[in-house]
Amino acid sequence: MHATLRFYAELNDFLPRERRQIAFEHSWDGQVAVKDLVEGLGVPHTEVDLLLVNGESCGFERLLHDGDRVAVYPVFEALDIAAVTRVRPEPLREPAFVLDAHLGRLAALLRFAGFDSLYRNDFDDRELAEISAVERRILLTRDRELLKRAAVTHGFYVRKADPIGQFADVIERFDLRRLARPFTRCSRCNRLLEPATAASVAERVPPRSRDAYRRFLRCPGCGRLYWEGSHHRRLAQRLATVLVPQSG
């Protein structure tokens, strides 16, 4: 049997060049659900929001027949498609993330922006998928095969290699600007920060900083201290390039 398929927008990133931005034919033997066919072509189900088979919306479980025409669309943020069948679960009300071993610097940036981001460099694929499902965390990964696991309902394939570009893509994809709370979470262990008096941290702060600043934050988990020094200002400017909408 065969079907004609067309993938739209960024879903083409997962296809070989000769199949991008065009309708192409694909053959298979036996019965196959549209989810299995789409993922067999390299596109994780977490990247798909809408499927049309012969012009009608359907779910991932839809079995394909010879001669079907399949259109596959990515996540829609601005377009209202409420009247059709979305294959992706509703967005999580309070976004939280779990990241694979390749995304440690992205995890730190998300934490600096105030987002709950679980990261360890020794999580294996099974643990990542389980954490994502049980704790309702969005799985961020550079491994597209990981996003094909059935347990994963919310995930994003991180395409870029540079951390600030990755950060910008995640903020844009999940519409997070209004939810950002910079410098409220520990970049090392992900715990929410607590106020600390200058007197209570005096022995741990360099004299120049102790004299110049009066507002300090402390992580209740690892004990790390934060204050608005030069590093804080540089990082705030870096975050602002993504979190603050640019005019024009």
Coordinates of C-alpha atoms in Angstrom, one line a residue:
M1 CA 0.0 0.0 0.0
H2 CA 1.0 3.6 -0.5
A3 CA 0.0 7.1 0.7
T4 CA 0.9 10.6 -0.4
L5 CA 2.3 12.7 2.5
R6 CA 3.1 16.4 3.0
F7 CA 4.8 17.8 6.1
Y8 CA 4.6 21.5 6.9
A9 CA 6.8 24.2 8.4
E10 CA 9.5 23.1 10.8
L11 CA 8.5 19.4 10.6
N12 CA 10.5 19.3 7.4
D13 CA 13.6 19.6 9.6
F14 CA 13.2 15.9 10.3
L15 CA 13.0 14.8 6.7
P16 CA 15.8 14.1 4.1
R17 CA 16.3 17.0 1.8
E18 CA 14.5 15.4 -1.2
R19 CA 11.3 15.1 0.8
R20 CA 11.1 18.6 2.3
Q21 CA 8.4 21.1 1.4
I22 CA 6.8 18.7 -1.2
A23 CA 4.2 16.0 -1.4
F24 CA 5.8 12.6 -1.7
E25 CA 4.7 9.0 -1.9
H26 CA 5.5 6.4 0.7
S27 CA 4.8 2.6 0.6
W28 CA 4.4 0.0 3.3
D29 CA 3.1 -3.5 3.9
G30 CA 0.2 -4.5 6.1
Q31 CA -1.8 -2.3 8.4
V32 CA -0.2 0.9 9.8
A33 CA -1.5 3.7 12.1
V34 CA -0.7 7.2 11.0
K35 CA 1.4 7.7 14.2
D36 CA 3.6 4.8 13.3
L37 CA 4.0 6.0 9.7
V38 CA 4.9 9.5 10.7
E39 CA 7.4 8.5 13.3
G40 CA 8.8 5.9 11.0
L41 CA 9.7 8.8 8.7
G42 CA 11.6 10.5 11.5
V43 CA 9.1 13.0 12.9
P44 CA 8.4 12.6 16.7
H45 CA 4.7 12.6 17.7
T46 CA 5.4 15.4 20.2
E47 CA 6.1 17.8 17.3
V48 CA 2.8 17.2 15.6
D49 CA -0.4 19.1 16.4
L50 CA -2.8 18.3 13.5
L51 CA -3.2 15.4 11.1
L52 CA -5.4 15.5 8.0
V53 CA -6.2 12.3 6.1
N54 CA -8.0 13.0 2.9
G55 CA -8.8 16.5 4.1
E56 CA -10.4 15.3 7.5
S57 CA -8.7 15.7 10.9
C58 CA -8.0 12.5 12.8
G59 CA -6.1 11.1 15.7
F60 CA -2.8 9.2 15.7
E61 CA -4.6 5.9 15.9
R62 CA -6.2 6.3 12.5
L63 CA -5.4 3.3 10.2
L64 CA -4.2 4.2 6.7
H65 CA -5.5 2.8 3.5
D66 CA -4.1 2.5 0.0
G67 CA -4.1 5.9 -1.7
D68 CA -4.7 8.0 1.4
R69 CA -3.4 11.6 1.3
V70 CA -1.9 12.7 4.6
A71 CA -1.0 16.3 5.7
V72 CA 1.0 16.7 8.9
Y73 CA 1.2 20.1 10.7
P74 CA 3.3 21.3 13.6
V75 CA 2.3 22.9 16.8
F76 CA 0.1 26.0 16.2
E77 CA 0.5 28.9 18.6
A78 CA -1.4 31.7 16.8
L79 CA -3.9 29.9 14.6
D80 CA -7.2 28.8 16.1
I81 CA -7.8 25.1 15.1
A82 CA -10.3 24.4 17.9
A83 CA -12.9 23.0 15.5
V84 CA -10.6 20.1 14.4
T85 CA -9.0 17.2 16.1
R86 CA -5.7 18.2 17.7
V87 CA -3.4 15.2 18.3
R88 CA -1.4 16.9 21.0
P89 CA -2.6 17.1 24.6
E90 CA -3.5 20.5 26.0
P91 CA -0.5 22.6 27.0
L92 CA 0.5 22.2 30.7
R93 CA -0.8 25.1 32.8
E94 CA 2.4 25.5 34.7
P95 CA 5.3 24.7 32.4
A96 CA 8.1 22.6 33.9
F97 CA 10.9 20.9 32.1
V98 CA 13.2 17.9 32.2
L99 CA 16.3 18.1 30.0
D100 CA 18.6 15.5 28.5
A101 CA 22.4 15.3 29.2
H102 CA 23.3 17.5 26.2
L103 CA 21.4 20.5 27.5
G104 CA 23.0 21.5 30.8
R105 CA 23.6 25.1 29.8
L106 CA 20.0 25.5 28.5
A107 CA 18.8 24.2 31.9
A108 CA 20.8 26.9 33.7
L109 CA 19.3 29.6 31.4
L110 CA 15.8 28.4 32.0
R111 CA 16.4 28.3 35.8
F112 CA 17.9 31.8 35.7
A113 CA 14.6 32.9 33.9
G114 CA 12.6 31.3 36.8
F115 CA 11.4 28.0 35.1
D116 CA 11.4 24.7 37.0
S117 CA 13.9 22.7 35.0
L118 CA 15.1 19.3 36.1
Y119 CA 18.5 18.3 34.9
R120 CA 21.1 15.7 35.6
N121 CA 23.8 14.5 33.2
D122 CA 23.3 10.9 34.2
F123 CA 19.5 10.4 33.4
D124 CA 19.0 7.6 30.9
D125 CA 16.3 7.6 28.3
R126 CA 13.9 5.5 30.3
E127 CA 14.2 7.8 33.3
L128 CA 13.7 10.9 31.2
A129 CA 10.5 9.6 29.6
E130 CA 9.2 8.4 33.0
I131 CA 9.9 11.7 34.7
S132 CA 8.3 13.6 31.9
A133 CA 5.1 11.5 32.1
V134 CA 4.8 11.1 35.9
E135 CA 5.8 14.7 36.9
R136 CA 4.1 16.3 33.8
R137 CA 7.3 17.9 32.6
I138 CA 8.0 19.0 29.0
L139 CA 10.9 16.9 27.8
L140 CA 13.6 18.9 26.0
T141 CA 16.1 16.9 24.1
R142 CA 18.5 16.7 21.2
D143 CA 17.5 13.0 20.6
R144 CA 14.5 12.8 18.4
E145 CA 14.2 9.0 19.1
L146 CA 13.5 9.8 22.7
L147 CA 10.5 11.9 21.8
K148 CA 9.0 8.9 20.0
R149 CA 8.5 7.0 23.3
A150 CA 4.8 6.5 23.9
A151 CA 5.0 7.7 27.5
V152 CA 6.1 11.2 26.3
T153 CA 3.1 13.5 25.7
H154 CA 4.9 16.9 25.9
G155 CA 8.3 17.4 24.4
F156 CA 10.4 19.5 22.1
Y157 CA 13.3 18.6 19.8
V158 CA 15.9 21.3 20.4
R159 CA 17.4 22.0 17.1
K160 CA 20.0 24.7 17.7
A161 CA 23.5 24.0 19.2
D162 CA 24.1 27.3 21.0
P163 CA 22.5 27.7 24.4
I164 CA 21.1 31.2 23.9
G165 CA 19.5 30.1 20.6
Q166 CA 18.1 27.1 22.3
F167 CA 16.7 29.2 25.1
A168 CA 15.1 31.6 22.6
D169 CA 13.4 28.7 20.7
V170 CA 12.0 27.2 23.9
I171 CA 10.7 30.6 25.1
E172 CA 9.0 31.2 21.7
R173 CA 7.7 27.6 21.3
F174 CA 5.9 27.6 24.6
D175 CA 5.0 31.3 24.8
L176 CA 6.8 31.8 28.1
R177 CA 7.8 35.5 28.1
R178 CA 4.9 36.5 30.4
L179 CA 5.6 33.7 32.8
A180 CA 9.3 34.4 33.3
R181 CA 10.5 35.4 36.8
P182 CA 14.2 36.0 36.4
F183 CA 16.5 35.3 39.3
T184 CA 14.0 33.5 41.5
R185 CA 15.4 30.0 41.2
C186 CA 18.8 28.5 41.8
S187 CA 20.8 27.8 38.6
R188 CA 22.6 25.0 40.2
C189 CA 19.9 22.9 41.9
N190 CA 16.6 24.4 40.7
R191 CA 15.2 25.3 44.1
L192 CA 13.3 28.6 44.6
L193 CA 15.5 31.2 46.2
E194 CA 14.9 32.8 49.6
P195 CA 15.9 36.3 50.9
A196 CA 18.9 36.4 53.2
T197 CA 20.1 39.3 55.3
A198 CA 23.5 40.9 54.8
A199 CA 24.4 39.9 58.3
S200 CA 23.6 36.3 57.8
V201 CA 25.8 35.9 54.8
A202 CA 28.6 38.3 55.8
E203 CA 31.2 35.6 56.2
R204 CA 30.6 34.2 52.7
V205 CA 30.5 37.4 50.7
P206 CA 33.6 39.3 49.5
P207 CA 34.1 42.5 51.5
R208 CA 33.6 44.7 48.4
S209 CA 30.3 43.1 47.6
R210 CA 29.2 43.1 51.2
D211 CA 29.7 46.8 51.3
A212 CA 28.1 47.6 47.9
Y213 CA 24.9 45.4 48.1
R214 CA 22.2 44.9 50.7
R215 CA 19.9 42.5 48.9
F216 CA 21.0 38.8 48.9
L217 CA 19.3 35.6 48.0
R218 CA 20.1 32.1 49.2
C219 CA 19.3 28.7 47.9
P220 CA 17.7 26.5 50.6
G221 CA 19.0 23.4 48.8
C222 CA 22.6 23.9 48.0
G223 CA 23.2 27.1 50.0
R224 CA 24.5 29.1 47.0
L225 CA 24.3 32.9 47.4
Y226 CA 23.2 35.4 44.8
W227 CA 23.4 39.2 44.6
E228 CA 23.2 41.9 41.9
G229 CA 26.9 42.2 41.0
S230 CA 28.5 42.6 37.6
H231 CA 27.8 39.0 36.6
H232 CA 24.2 39.4 37.5
R233 CA 23.9 42.5 35.3
R234 CA 25.6 40.8 32.3
L235 CA 23.3 37.8 32.7
A236 CA 20.2 40.0 33.0
Q237 CA 21.1 41.7 29.7
R238 CA 21.6 38.3 28.0
L239 CA 18.2 37.1 29.2
A240 CA 16.6 40.4 28.2
T241 CA 17.6 39.8 24.6
V242 CA 15.1 36.9 24.6
L243 CA 12.6 37.8 27.2
V244 CA 11.9 41.4 26.4
P245 CA 10.1 41.9 23.1
Q246 CA 12.1 43.9 20.6
S247 CA 10.3 46.9 19.1
G248 CA 10.1 47.2 15.4

